Coordinates of C-alpha atoms in Angstrom, one line a residue:
Chain A
X218 CA -145.2 -188.3 102.3
X219 CA -146.3 -190.0 99.1
X220 CA -144.4 -193.0 97.8
X221 CA -143.6 -192.3 94.2
X222 CA -141.4 -195.4 93.5
X223 CA -144.2 -197.9 93.2
X224 CA -145.6 -196.8 89.8
X225 CA -142.1 -197.1 88.3
X226 CA -141.6 -200.6 89.7
X227 CA -144.9 -201.7 88.3
X228 CA -144.0 -200.4 84.8
X229 CA -140.6 -202.0 84.9
X230 CA -142.1 -205.4 85.8
X231 CA -144.6 -205.1 83.0
X232 CA -141.9 -204.3 80.5
X233 CA -139.8 -207.2 81.7
X234 CA -142.7 -209.5 81.2
X235 CA -143.3 -208.2 77.7
X236 CA -139.6 -208.7 76.8
X237 CA -139.6 -212.3 77.9
X238 CA -142.9 -213.7 76.8
X239 CA -141.7 -217.3 77.3
X240 CA -141.1 -216.9 81.0
X241 CA -144.3 -218.5 81.9
X242 CA -144.6 -220.2 85.2
X243 CA -145.9 -223.5 83.8
X244 CA -143.4 -223.9 81.0
X245 CA -139.8 -225.1 81.3
X246 CA -139.0 -224.7 77.6
X247 CA -136.4 -222.4 76.0
X248 CA -137.1 -219.1 74.5
X249 CA -137.9 -218.0 71.0
X250 CA -135.0 -215.7 71.0
X251 CA -132.6 -218.5 71.8
X252 CA -133.8 -220.8 69.0
X253 CA -133.8 -217.8 66.6
X254 CA -130.1 -217.1 67.5
X255 CA -129.3 -220.8 67.1
X256 CA -130.9 -220.9 63.7
X257 CA -129.1 -217.8 62.6
X258 CA -125.8 -219.3 63.7
X259 CA -126.6 -222.6 62.0
X260 CA -127.3 -220.8 58.7
X261 CA -124.1 -218.9 59.1
X262 CA -122.0 -222.0 59.7
X263 CA -123.8 -223.7 56.9
X264 CA -122.9 -220.9 54.5
X265 CA -119.2 -221.2 55.6
X266 CA -119.2 -225.0 55.0
X267 CA -118.8 -225.7 58.7
X268 CA -121.1 -228.7 58.6
X269 CA -120.6 -230.1 62.1
X270 CA -121.0 -226.7 63.7
X271 CA -124.0 -226.0 61.6
X272 CA -125.5 -229.4 62.5
X273 CA -125.1 -228.7 66.2
X274 CA -126.6 -225.2 65.9
X275 CA -129.5 -226.7 64.0
X276 CA -130.1 -229.0 66.9
X277 CA -130.3 -225.9 69.1
X278 CA -132.8 -224.3 66.8
X279 CA -135.1 -227.3 67.2
X280 CA -135.3 -226.9 71.0
X281 CA -138.6 -227.2 72.6
X282 CA -140.1 -223.8 73.5
X283 CA -143.3 -222.9 75.1
X284 CA -145.0 -222.0 71.9
X285 CA -144.7 -223.1 68.3
X286 CA -141.1 -223.2 67.2
X287 CA -141.1 -221.5 63.8
X288 CA -137.6 -222.7 63.1
X289 CA -138.0 -226.4 64.0
X290 CA -139.0 -227.8 60.7
X291 CA -136.4 -226.0 58.6
X292 CA -133.7 -226.7 61.2
X293 CA -134.6 -230.4 61.4
X294 CA -134.7 -230.7 57.6
X295 CA -131.3 -229.2 57.2
X296 CA -129.9 -231.2 60.2
X297 CA -131.2 -234.4 58.7
X298 CA -129.4 -233.7 55.4
X299 CA -126.2 -232.8 57.2
X300 CA -126.4 -235.9 59.3
X301 CA -126.3 -238.1 56.2
X302 CA -123.0 -236.6 55.4
X303 CA -121.4 -236.3 58.9
X304 CA -122.4 -239.6 60.5
X305 CA -120.9 -241.9 57.8
X306 CA -117.7 -240.0 57.9
X307 CA -117.5 -240.4 61.7
X308 CA -118.3 -244.1 61.4
X309 CA -115.6 -244.5 58.8
X310 CA -113.1 -242.9 61.2
X311 CA -114.2 -245.4 63.9
X312 CA -116.1 -242.8 65.9
X313 CA -119.2 -244.9 66.3
X314 CA -120.4 -242.9 69.4
X315 CA -120.4 -239.7 67.3
X316 CA -122.0 -241.4 64.3
X317 CA -124.7 -242.7 66.6
X318 CA -125.3 -239.3 68.1
X319 CA -125.5 -237.6 64.7
X320 CA -127.9 -240.1 63.2
X321 CA -130.0 -240.0 66.3
X322 CA -130.3 -236.2 66.5
X323 CA -130.5 -236.0 62.7
X324 CA -133.7 -238.1 62.9
X325 CA -132.3 -241.1 61.1
X326 CA -133.4 -243.5 63.8
X327 CA -133.0 -246.8 61.9
X328 CA -129.5 -245.9 61.0
X329 CA -128.8 -244.8 64.6
X330 CA -130.1 -248.2 65.8
X331 CA -127.7 -249.9 63.4
X332 CA -124.7 -248.0 64.7
X333 CA -125.8 -248.6 68.3
X334 CA -125.9 -252.4 67.6
X335 CA -122.4 -252.1 66.2
X336 CA -121.4 -250.5 69.5
X337 CA -123.2 -253.2 71.5
X338 CA -121.7 -256.1 69.5
X339 CA -118.2 -254.6 70.2
X340 CA -118.9 -254.8 73.9
X341 CA -120.8 -258.1 74.4
X342 CA -119.5 -258.5 77.9
X343 CA -120.5 -255.1 79.1
X344 CA -123.6 -255.0 81.3
X345 CA -123.6 -251.1 81.1
X346 CA -123.7 -251.3 77.3
X347 CA -126.5 -253.8 77.5
X348 CA -128.5 -251.4 79.8
X349 CA -127.9 -248.5 77.4
X350 CA -129.2 -250.6 74.4
X351 CA -132.2 -251.9 76.4
X352 CA -133.2 -248.4 77.5
X353 CA -132.7 -247.2 73.9
X354 CA -135.1 -249.7 72.4
X355 CA -137.6 -249.4 75.2
X356 CA -137.8 -245.7 74.6
X357 CA -138.3 -246.3 70.9
X358 CA -141.4 -248.3 71.7
X359 CA -143.0 -245.6 73.8
X360 CA -145.6 -243.1 72.5
X361 CA -143.4 -240.3 73.8
X362 CA -140.8 -241.1 71.2
X363 CA -143.3 -240.6 68.3
X364 CA -144.7 -237.5 69.9
X365 CA -141.5 -235.8 70.7
X366 CA -139.8 -236.7 67.5
X367 CA -142.8 -236.2 65.2
X368 CA -141.2 -233.4 63.2
X369 CA -138.0 -235.4 62.5
X370 CA -139.9 -238.6 61.7
X371 CA -142.0 -236.7 59.2
X372 CA -138.8 -235.5 57.5
X373 CA -136.8 -238.8 57.5
X374 CA -139.7 -241.1 57.0
X375 CA -141.5 -243.9 58.8
X376 CA -139.6 -245.8 61.5
X377 CA -140.0 -249.3 62.8
X378 CA -137.9 -250.9 65.5
X379 CA -136.0 -253.8 64.1
X380 CA -137.2 -256.8 66.1
X381 CA -133.9 -258.6 65.5
X382 CA -132.1 -255.8 67.3
X383 CA -134.3 -256.1 70.3
X384 CA -133.9 -259.8 70.3
X385 CA -130.2 -259.5 70.1
X386 CA -130.1 -257.1 73.0
X387 CA -132.4 -259.2 75.1
X388 CA -130.1 -262.2 74.5
X389 CA -127.0 -260.4 75.8
X390 CA -127.3 -261.2 79.5
X391 CA -127.6 -264.9 79.1
X392 CA -124.7 -265.0 76.6
X393 CA -122.7 -262.7 78.8
X394 CA -123.3 -264.9 81.8
X395 CA -122.2 -268.0 79.9
X396 CA -119.0 -266.4 78.7
X397 CA -118.2 -265.0 82.1
X398 CA -118.6 -268.4 83.8
X399 CA -116.5 -270.0 81.2
X400 CA -113.8 -267.4 81.3
X401 CA -113.7 -267.3 85.1
X402 CA -113.3 -271.1 85.2
X403 CA -110.1 -270.6 83.2
X404 CA -108.9 -267.7 85.3
X405 CA -109.1 -269.6 88.6
X406 CA -106.5 -271.9 87.3
X407 CA -105.1 -274.8 89.4
X408 CA -101.9 -275.0 87.4
X409 CA -101.3 -271.3 87.9
X410 CA -102.0 -271.5 91.6
X411 CA -99.8 -274.6 92.1
X412 CA -96.9 -273.0 90.3
X413 CA -97.3 -269.8 92.3
X414 CA -96.9 -271.8 95.5
X415 CA -93.9 -273.6 94.1
X416 CA -92.2 -270.3 93.1
X417 CA -92.8 -268.9 96.6
X418 CA -91.8 -272.0 98.4
X419 CA -88.6 -272.4 96.4
X420 CA -87.6 -268.7 96.9
X421 CA -84.3 -268.6 98.8
X422 CA -83.6 -266.6 101.8
X423 CA -79.9 -266.9 101.4
X424 CA -78.0 -263.8 100.3
X425 CA -74.8 -265.7 99.8
X426 CA -75.9 -268.8 98.0
X427 CA -75.6 -267.3 94.5
X428 CA -76.6 -270.6 92.9
X429 CA -79.8 -270.8 94.9
X430 CA -80.5 -267.1 94.1
X431 CA -79.9 -267.7 90.4
X432 CA -82.2 -270.7 90.5
X433 CA -84.9 -268.7 92.2
X434 CA -84.6 -265.9 89.7
X435 CA -84.7 -268.3 86.8
X436 CA -87.7 -270.1 88.2
X437 CA -89.5 -266.8 88.7
X438 CA -88.6 -265.6 85.2
X439 CA -90.0 -268.8 83.7
X440 CA -93.1 -268.5 85.9
X441 CA -93.7 -264.9 84.8
X442 CA -93.2 -265.8 81.2
X443 CA -95.8 -268.5 81.5
X444 CA -98.2 -266.6 83.6
X445 CA -97.7 -262.9 82.8
X446 CA -101.1 -261.8 84.2
X447 CA -102.6 -261.8 87.7
X448 CA -105.2 -264.5 87.0
X449 CA -106.9 -264.1 90.4
X450 CA -107.4 -260.4 89.8
X451 CA -108.9 -261.3 86.4
X452 CA -111.1 -263.9 88.1
X453 CA -112.5 -261.3 90.5
X454 CA -113.1 -258.8 87.7
X455 CA -115.0 -261.5 85.8
X456 CA -117.0 -262.5 88.8
X457 CA -117.9 -258.8 89.2
X458 CA -119.1 -258.8 85.6
X459 CA -121.1 -261.9 86.3
X460 CA -122.8 -260.3 89.2
X461 CA -123.6 -257.2 87.1
X462 CA -125.3 -259.4 84.5
X463 CA -127.4 -260.8 87.3
X464 CA -128.4 -257.3 88.4
X465 CA -129.3 -256.0 84.9
X466 CA -131.1 -259.0 83.5
X467 CA -134.9 -259.0 83.7
X468 CA -134.9 -262.8 83.6
X469 CA -135.5 -264.1 87.1
X470 CA -134.1 -267.5 86.4
X471 CA -130.9 -266.1 85.0
X472 CA -130.6 -263.8 87.9
X473 CA -131.0 -266.7 90.4
X474 CA -128.5 -268.8 88.5
X475 CA -126.0 -265.9 88.6
X476 CA -126.4 -265.3 92.3
X477 CA -126.0 -268.9 93.1
X478 CA -123.0 -269.5 90.9
X479 CA -121.4 -266.3 92.1
X480 CA -121.6 -267.3 95.7
X481 CA -120.6 -270.9 94.9
X482 CA -117.5 -269.9 93.1
X483 CA -116.4 -267.5 95.8
X484 CA -116.8 -270.1 98.5
X485 CA -115.0 -272.6 96.4
X486 CA -112.1 -270.2 95.7
X487 CA -111.8 -269.2 99.4
X488 CA -111.8 -272.9 100.4
X489 CA -109.3 -273.9 97.7
X490 CA -106.9 -271.0 98.5
X491 CA -106.9 -271.9 102.2
X492 CA -106.7 -275.6 101.9
X493 CA -104.6 -276.2 98.8
X494 CA -102.7 -273.0 98.0
X495 CA -101.9 -271.6 101.4
X496 CA -98.2 -272.2 100.6
X497 CA -98.2 -268.7 99.0
X498 CA -99.1 -265.9 101.4
X499 CA -100.3 -263.7 98.6
X500 CA -102.9 -266.4 97.7
X501 CA -104.3 -266.1 101.2
X502 CA -104.5 -262.4 100.7
X503 CA -106.5 -263.2 97.6
X504 CA -108.8 -265.4 99.7
X505 CA -109.6 -262.4 101.8
X506 CA -110.4 -260.4 98.7
X507 CA -112.8 -263.2 97.7
X508 CA -114.4 -263.1 101.1
X509 CA -115.1 -259.3 100.7
X510 CA -116.8 -260.0 97.4
X511 CA -119.3 -262.2 99.2
X512 CA -120.7 -259.0 100.7
X513 CA -121.7 -260.7 103.9
X514 CA -122.9 -258.9 107.0
X515 CA -120.0 -257.0 108.6
X516 CA -119.7 -259.4 111.6
X517 CA -119.8 -262.5 109.5
X518 CA -117.4 -261.1 107.0
X519 CA -114.9 -260.1 109.7
X520 CA -115.0 -263.6 111.2
X521 CA -114.3 -265.2 107.8
X522 CA -111.4 -262.8 107.3
X523 CA -110.0 -263.5 110.8
X524 CA -110.0 -267.2 110.0
X525 CA -107.8 -266.7 107.0
X526 CA -105.5 -264.3 109.0
X527 CA -105.2 -267.0 111.7
X528 CA -104.1 -269.5 109.1
X529 CA -101.6 -267.0 107.8
X530 CA -100.3 -266.5 111.4
X531 CA -99.9 -270.2 111.9
X532 CA -98.1 -270.7 108.6
X533 CA -95.9 -267.7 109.4
X534 CA -94.9 -269.3 112.7
X535 CA -94.0 -272.5 110.9
X536 CA -92.0 -270.7 108.4
X537 CA -90.2 -268.7 111.1
X538 CA -89.4 -272.0 112.9
X539 CA -87.8 -273.2 109.6
X540 CA -85.8 -269.9 109.4
X541 CA -87.7 -269.0 106.2
X542 CA -87.8 -265.4 107.3
X543 CA -89.0 -263.8 104.0
X544 CA -91.8 -266.3 103.8
X545 CA -92.7 -265.8 107.4
X546 CA -92.7 -262.0 107.1
X547 CA -95.1 -262.3 104.1
X548 CA -97.4 -264.5 106.1
X549 CA -97.4 -262.2 109.1
X550 CA -98.1 -259.4 106.7
X551 CA -101.3 -261.2 105.6
X552 CA -102.1 -262.0 109.2
X553 CA -101.8 -258.3 110.0
X554 CA -99.3 -259.0 112.8
X555 CA -96.9 -256.1 112.4
X556 CA -94.8 -257.0 115.3
X557 CA -94.1 -260.5 114.1
X558 CA -93.6 -259.3 110.6
X559 CA -90.9 -256.9 111.8
X560 CA -89.3 -259.5 114.0
X561 CA -89.1 -261.8 111.0
X562 CA -87.5 -259.1 108.9
X563 CA -85.0 -258.3 111.7
X564 CA -84.2 -262.0 111.8
X565 CA -83.8 -262.0 108.1
X566 CA -81.3 -259.1 108.3
X567 CA -79.4 -260.7 111.1
X568 CA -79.2 -264.0 109.2
X569 CA -78.1 -262.2 106.0
X570 CA -75.4 -260.4 107.9
X571 CA -74.2 -263.6 109.5
X572 CA -74.0 -265.2 106.0
X573 CA -72.2 -262.3 104.5
X574 CA -69.8 -261.6 107.4
X575 CA -67.3 -264.3 106.6
X576 CA -67.1 -263.1 103.0
X577 CA -66.8 -259.5 104.2
X578 CA -64.0 -260.5 106.5
X579 CA -62.2 -262.4 103.7
X580 CA -62.6 -259.5 101.4
X581 CA -61.3 -257.1 104.0
X582 CA -58.3 -259.4 104.6
X583 CA -57.7 -259.8 100.9
X584 CA -58.1 -256.0 100.4
X585 CA -55.5 -255.4 103.1
X586 CA -53.1 -257.8 101.5
X587 CA -53.6 -256.3 98.1
X588 CA -53.2 -252.8 99.4
X589 CA -50.0 -253.7 101.3
X590 CA -48.6 -255.3 98.2
X591 CA -49.7 -252.6 95.9
X592 CA -48.3 -249.8 98.0
X593 CA -44.9 -250.2 96.2
X594 CA -45.1 -249.7 92.4
X595 CA -42.0 -251.8 91.9
X596 CA -43.6 -254.6 93.9
X597 CA -46.8 -254.1 92.0
X598 CA -45.0 -254.7 88.8
X599 CA -43.0 -257.6 90.2
X600 CA -45.9 -259.3 91.9
X601 CA -48.1 -258.9 88.9
X602 CA -45.5 -260.5 86.8
X603 CA -44.9 -263.1 89.4
X604 CA -48.6 -264.0 89.5
X605 CA -48.9 -264.0 85.8
X606 CA -45.9 -266.1 85.5
X607 CA -47.2 -268.6 88.0
X608 CA -50.5 -268.9 86.2
X609 CA -48.7 -269.3 82.9
X610 CA -46.7 -272.1 84.4
X611 CA -49.8 -274.3 84.4
X612 CA -50.3 -273.7 80.7
X613 CA -46.9 -273.9 79.3
X614 CA -44.1 -276.4 79.7
X615 CA -40.6 -275.6 80.1
X616 CA -40.0 -276.9 76.6
X617 CA -41.7 -273.8 75.3
X618 CA -38.9 -271.6 76.6
X619 CA -37.4 -269.7 73.8
X620 CA -34.3 -268.6 75.7
X621 CA -31.9 -271.6 75.4
X622 CA -29.3 -270.0 77.4
X623 CA -29.0 -271.3 80.9
X624 CA -29.1 -269.4 84.2
X625 CA -25.6 -270.8 84.8
X626 CA -24.3 -269.3 81.6
X627 CA -25.6 -265.9 82.6
X628 CA -24.3 -266.3 86.0
X629 CA -20.8 -266.9 84.6
X630 CA -21.1 -263.9 82.3
X631 CA -22.1 -261.6 85.1
X632 CA -19.4 -263.0 87.4
X633 CA -21.9 -263.5 90.1
Chain B
X356 CA -37.8 -266.4 93.1
X357 CA -38.6 -263.1 94.7
X358 CA -35.2 -261.7 94.2
X359 CA -35.3 -262.0 90.4
X360 CA -38.4 -259.9 90.4
X361 CA -36.8 -257.6 92.8
X362 CA -33.9 -257.2 90.4
X363 CA -36.3 -256.6 87.6
X364 CA -38.2 -254.1 89.7
X365 CA -35.0 -252.3 90.6
X366 CA -34.1 -252.2 86.9
X367 CA -37.5 -250.7 86.0
X368 CA -37.3 -248.3 88.9
X369 CA -33.7 -247.3 88.1
X370 CA -34.8 -246.6 84.5
X371 CA -37.4 -244.2 85.9
X372 CA -35.0 -242.6 88.3
X373 CA -31.4 -243.0 87.2
X374 CA -29.5 -242.7 90.4
X375 CA -27.1 -245.7 90.1
X376 CA -23.4 -245.5 91.0
X377 CA -20.9 -246.1 88.2
X378 CA -23.1 -245.5 85.1
X379 CA -26.6 -244.3 85.1
X380 CA -29.5 -245.8 83.1
X381 CA -31.0 -243.2 80.8
X382 CA -34.7 -242.6 80.9
X383 CA -36.7 -242.6 77.6
X384 CA -36.6 -239.3 75.8
X385 CA -39.3 -240.3 73.3
X386 CA -42.8 -241.7 73.4
X387 CA -43.2 -245.3 72.3
X388 CA -45.3 -248.4 72.3
X389 CA -44.2 -252.0 72.0
X390 CA -45.2 -255.6 72.6
X391 CA -43.4 -256.8 75.7
X392 CA -42.4 -260.5 76.0
X393 CA -41.2 -261.9 79.3
X394 CA -39.5 -265.3 79.2
X395 CA -38.8 -267.3 82.2
X396 CA -38.6 -270.9 83.2
X397 CA -42.3 -270.7 84.1
X398 CA -43.2 -269.7 80.6
X399 CA -43.6 -266.8 78.3
X400 CA -45.9 -263.8 78.9
X401 CA -46.9 -261.2 76.4
X402 CA -48.3 -257.8 77.0
X403 CA -48.2 -254.3 75.7
X404 CA -46.4 -251.2 76.9
X405 CA -46.9 -247.6 76.2
X406 CA -44.5 -244.9 77.4
X407 CA -44.3 -241.2 77.5
X408 CA -42.5 -238.7 79.7
X409 CA -43.2 -239.6 83.2
X410 CA -46.1 -241.8 82.1
X411 CA -46.3 -245.5 81.4
X412 CA -49.1 -248.0 80.7
X413 CA -48.6 -251.8 80.8
X414 CA -51.2 -254.2 79.6
X415 CA -51.1 -257.8 80.5
X416 CA -53.6 -260.6 79.7
X417 CA -53.9 -264.0 81.2
X418 CA -56.6 -266.5 80.5
X419 CA -58.6 -263.8 78.9
X420 CA -58.5 -261.6 82.0
X421 CA -56.6 -258.4 81.4
X422 CA -55.0 -256.0 83.8
X423 CA -53.7 -252.6 83.1
X424 CA -51.2 -250.6 85.1
X425 CA -50.9 -246.9 84.4
X426 CA -48.1 -245.1 86.2
X427 CA -48.1 -241.3 86.3
X428 CA -44.8 -240.1 87.9
X429 CA -45.8 -236.6 86.9
X430 CA -48.7 -236.9 89.4
X431 CA -46.9 -239.3 91.8
X432 CA -49.7 -241.8 91.4
X433 CA -50.8 -244.8 89.4
X434 CA -53.9 -246.8 88.7
X435 CA -54.3 -250.5 88.6
X436 CA -57.2 -251.2 86.3
X437 CA -59.3 -254.4 86.1
X438 CA -61.1 -253.9 82.8
X439 CA -63.3 -257.0 83.3
X440 CA -64.7 -255.4 86.5
X441 CA -64.4 -251.8 85.3
X442 CA -62.7 -251.1 88.6
X443 CA -59.4 -249.4 89.6
X444 CA -57.2 -248.9 92.5
X445 CA -55.1 -245.7 92.9
X446 CA -51.4 -246.1 93.8
X447 CA -49.6 -243.4 95.7
X448 CA -46.1 -243.4 94.2
X449 CA -44.7 -240.9 96.6
X450 CA -45.8 -242.7 99.6
X451 CA -44.7 -246.0 98.2
X452 CA -41.2 -244.7 97.5
X453 CA -41.0 -243.4 101.0
X454 CA -42.1 -246.6 102.5
X455 CA -39.8 -248.7 100.4
X456 CA -36.8 -247.0 101.8
X457 CA -33.8 -245.5 100.0
X458 CA -33.4 -245.1 96.3
X459 CA -33.1 -248.5 94.6
X460 CA -29.9 -247.3 92.8
X461 CA -28.1 -247.5 96.1
X462 CA -28.2 -251.2 96.0
X463 CA -27.1 -251.6 92.4
X464 CA -23.8 -251.3 90.5
X465 CA -24.3 -250.3 86.9
X466 CA -21.7 -250.4 84.2
X467 CA -21.7 -250.0 80.4
X468 CA -20.3 -253.1 78.8
X469 CA -21.0 -253.0 75.1
X470 CA -22.8 -251.5 72.1
X471 CA -25.2 -254.0 70.4
X472 CA -28.1 -254.1 68.1
X473 CA -31.3 -255.6 69.7
X474 CA -34.5 -256.0 67.8
X475 CA -33.1 -253.8 65.1
X476 CA -32.2 -250.9 67.4
X477 CA -28.7 -249.8 68.2
X478 CA -28.4 -250.2 72.0
X479 CA -26.1 -249.7 74.9
X480 CA -25.6 -252.9 77.0
X481 CA -25.5 -252.2 80.7
X482 CA -24.4 -254.7 83.3
X483 CA -26.3 -254.4 86.6
X484 CA -25.2 -256.2 89.8
X485 CA -26.9 -256.2 93.2
X486 CA -24.2 -255.2 95.6
X487 CA -25.1 -258.1 97.8
X488 CA -24.5 -260.5 94.9
X489 CA -28.1 -261.8 95.1
X490 CA -29.1 -260.8 91.6
X491 CA -27.8 -259.1 88.4
X492 CA -28.2 -258.9 84.7
X493 CA -27.9 -257.0 81.5
X494 CA -30.1 -254.3 80.1
X495 CA -30.0 -253.0 76.6
X496 CA -31.1 -249.4 76.1
X497 CA -31.6 -247.6 72.8
X498 CA -30.3 -244.1 72.0
X499 CA -33.7 -242.9 72.9
X500 CA -33.5 -244.4 76.4
X501 CA -35.8 -247.3 75.7
X502 CA -35.0 -250.5 77.6
X503 CA -35.4 -252.8 74.7
X504 CA -34.2 -255.9 76.4
X505 CA -33.3 -257.1 79.9
X506 CA -31.7 -260.4 80.9
X507 CA -31.7 -260.9 84.6
X508 CA -30.6 -263.6 87.0
X509 CA -31.5 -264.1 90.6
X510 CA -30.0 -266.4 93.2
X511 CA -31.9 -267.5 96.3
X512 CA -31.4 -270.4 98.6
X513 CA -29.2 -272.1 96.0
X514 CA -31.7 -271.7 93.2
X515 CA -30.9 -269.7 90.2
X516 CA -33.7 -268.1 88.2
X517 CA -33.3 -266.3 84.9
X518 CA -35.8 -264.1 83.3
X519 CA -35.6 -261.9 80.2
X520 CA -37.8 -259.2 78.9
X521 CA -37.8 -258.0 75.3
X522 CA -39.7 -255.3 73.5
X523 CA -40.9 -256.3 70.0
X524 CA -42.7 -254.2 67.4
X525 CA -41.2 -251.1 69.0
X526 CA -42.9 -248.0 67.6
X527 CA -41.4 -244.7 68.4
X528 CA -43.6 -241.6 68.2
X529 CA -46.3 -239.7 70.1
X530 CA -48.9 -241.9 71.7
X531 CA -52.5 -241.1 72.3
X532 CA -52.5 -239.3 75.6
X533 CA -55.7 -240.9 76.6
X534 CA -54.0 -244.3 77.2
X535 CA -52.3 -242.7 80.2
X536 CA -55.5 -241.5 81.7
X537 CA -58.0 -243.2 84.0
X538 CA -60.7 -244.3 81.6
X539 CA -64.2 -243.1 82.3
X540 CA -66.8 -245.5 83.6
X541 CA -64.4 -247.1 86.1
X542 CA -65.3 -247.3 89.8
X543 CA -62.7 -247.3 92.6
X544 CA -62.2 -250.6 94.3
X545 CA -64.1 -250.5 97.6
X546 CA -61.7 -249.5 100.3
X547 CA -62.1 -251.0 103.8
X548 CA -62.4 -248.8 106.9
X549 CA -59.1 -248.2 108.4
X550 CA -57.3 -249.5 105.4
X551 CA -56.6 -246.2 103.8
X552 CA -53.0 -245.3 103.4
X553 CA -50.4 -247.9 102.7
X554 CA -49.9 -246.4 99.3
X555 CA -53.5 -246.2 98.3
X556 CA -56.0 -243.4 98.6

């Protein structure tokens, strides 16, 4: 039997190839049909006054295709014109990212550079921003830039990289490192740490000593007012930034300085927190966080952390011995000793109940008395007036009595 | 000292439930409010009283701390309010009466002795004597049944104590019903386990 399907398949394949002339094996570009559609859309939007939509569609019409793009020049020309209207408006609204994008794709490269520098100057402590700027200007210097953007450069005019921009970008890591070091020195603040320890150490465990509780609360309120932020958290964030600068800079000397200073500060902070500020369990927890930032080998890091946990355990035992149960529980929490932490909390509850019980007993007794007395409305009235009268007796003298008649006179009148 | 208050208490109670032998003390037939002044050898105490049928509110203030007692005979209960703590205690009047024994009027002899004007109001003067001779006094009650004045004497262990109560600025007319209600935002006083009853609930 003859196979009659094959000739049809061959014809279909040929037709498909004819309908998609851009589908060539060695070309990854778009199709003429697509850019044609984009251009038509752009013209339509343009006619309707929809400038941003038109601009974006003109960009689509400039797409690289595997043959000469017949729409590229016209689309680029119109996009360049629209960019000069759209980008300043975005910049004025504070949308610098959009302004940059529009200038850049509109072929106004010098203006795009200006906006990029505005963005960079607004983020002087951002290593990622630096990397973006460095990459941007490196690309500007490559032959590919001139080749790929030849059409747009021809429309918008000659372009030269502003050397001052490049210099400013290149100076960012050193300046960023200097600022980070200065800022971090302030954030790891001895006064803050000292007062943190004081607040924690002065915290009362008593639930019945209202004066001590009030003092603790006042002290804590003043402390939070003076130090509203977690400075050690900020310190770690800044050290993280410092390390990022070290990784993005191309200056070896700066990179070495950063690595040394990063490690030195972490070691200093761990040491200080353990030796000077161990009075606050939370500060020992922070010491552990700093150890993790050293990014040591797992075994070494674990040993360092265990050393801190051992210190917390020792201080917890001492606090427990002094019946500072809240403090002890916090230390045991840092030490990772759940059993001891629970035991301290149980002791705390027991101690609290012991402190409160006499007051509860007294209240219960008083309540019983009040209830017994108040069970009779007549007695209620009488006792209230009796109590009020007794109180009043301390404030008023008998001379204030308005009724001049004596009890004896009334007695006689009543015949009692 | 306790007896004089007992006598006063009986007088108040008798006003609320006129069951005395001889004469009976009329209950108020109108709503009113007044400033209440209590005079005794220990000093003078001022407060405010509101009254309506089967309802009474007494406000007292001492050293800036006020207490309010609302009695609702229509509901057989009362509330002791402590405004400074925004707390209250409920009083069970029925149970209290049961626990306090027989009617107070059983112990008191009451007689009308005169017609007098007190604080600008024509009043009937009643004489009250505890049958055991331990206390007694006079009470002036207006035509509307308002006890506008009391003058009471108590004798105990050889000591005689006199106390008077006078209503001033008496205003007769409907009172705002809300003054006799438990105000919103008040919490009950914490009751202790096993202490329920005894007139509270």
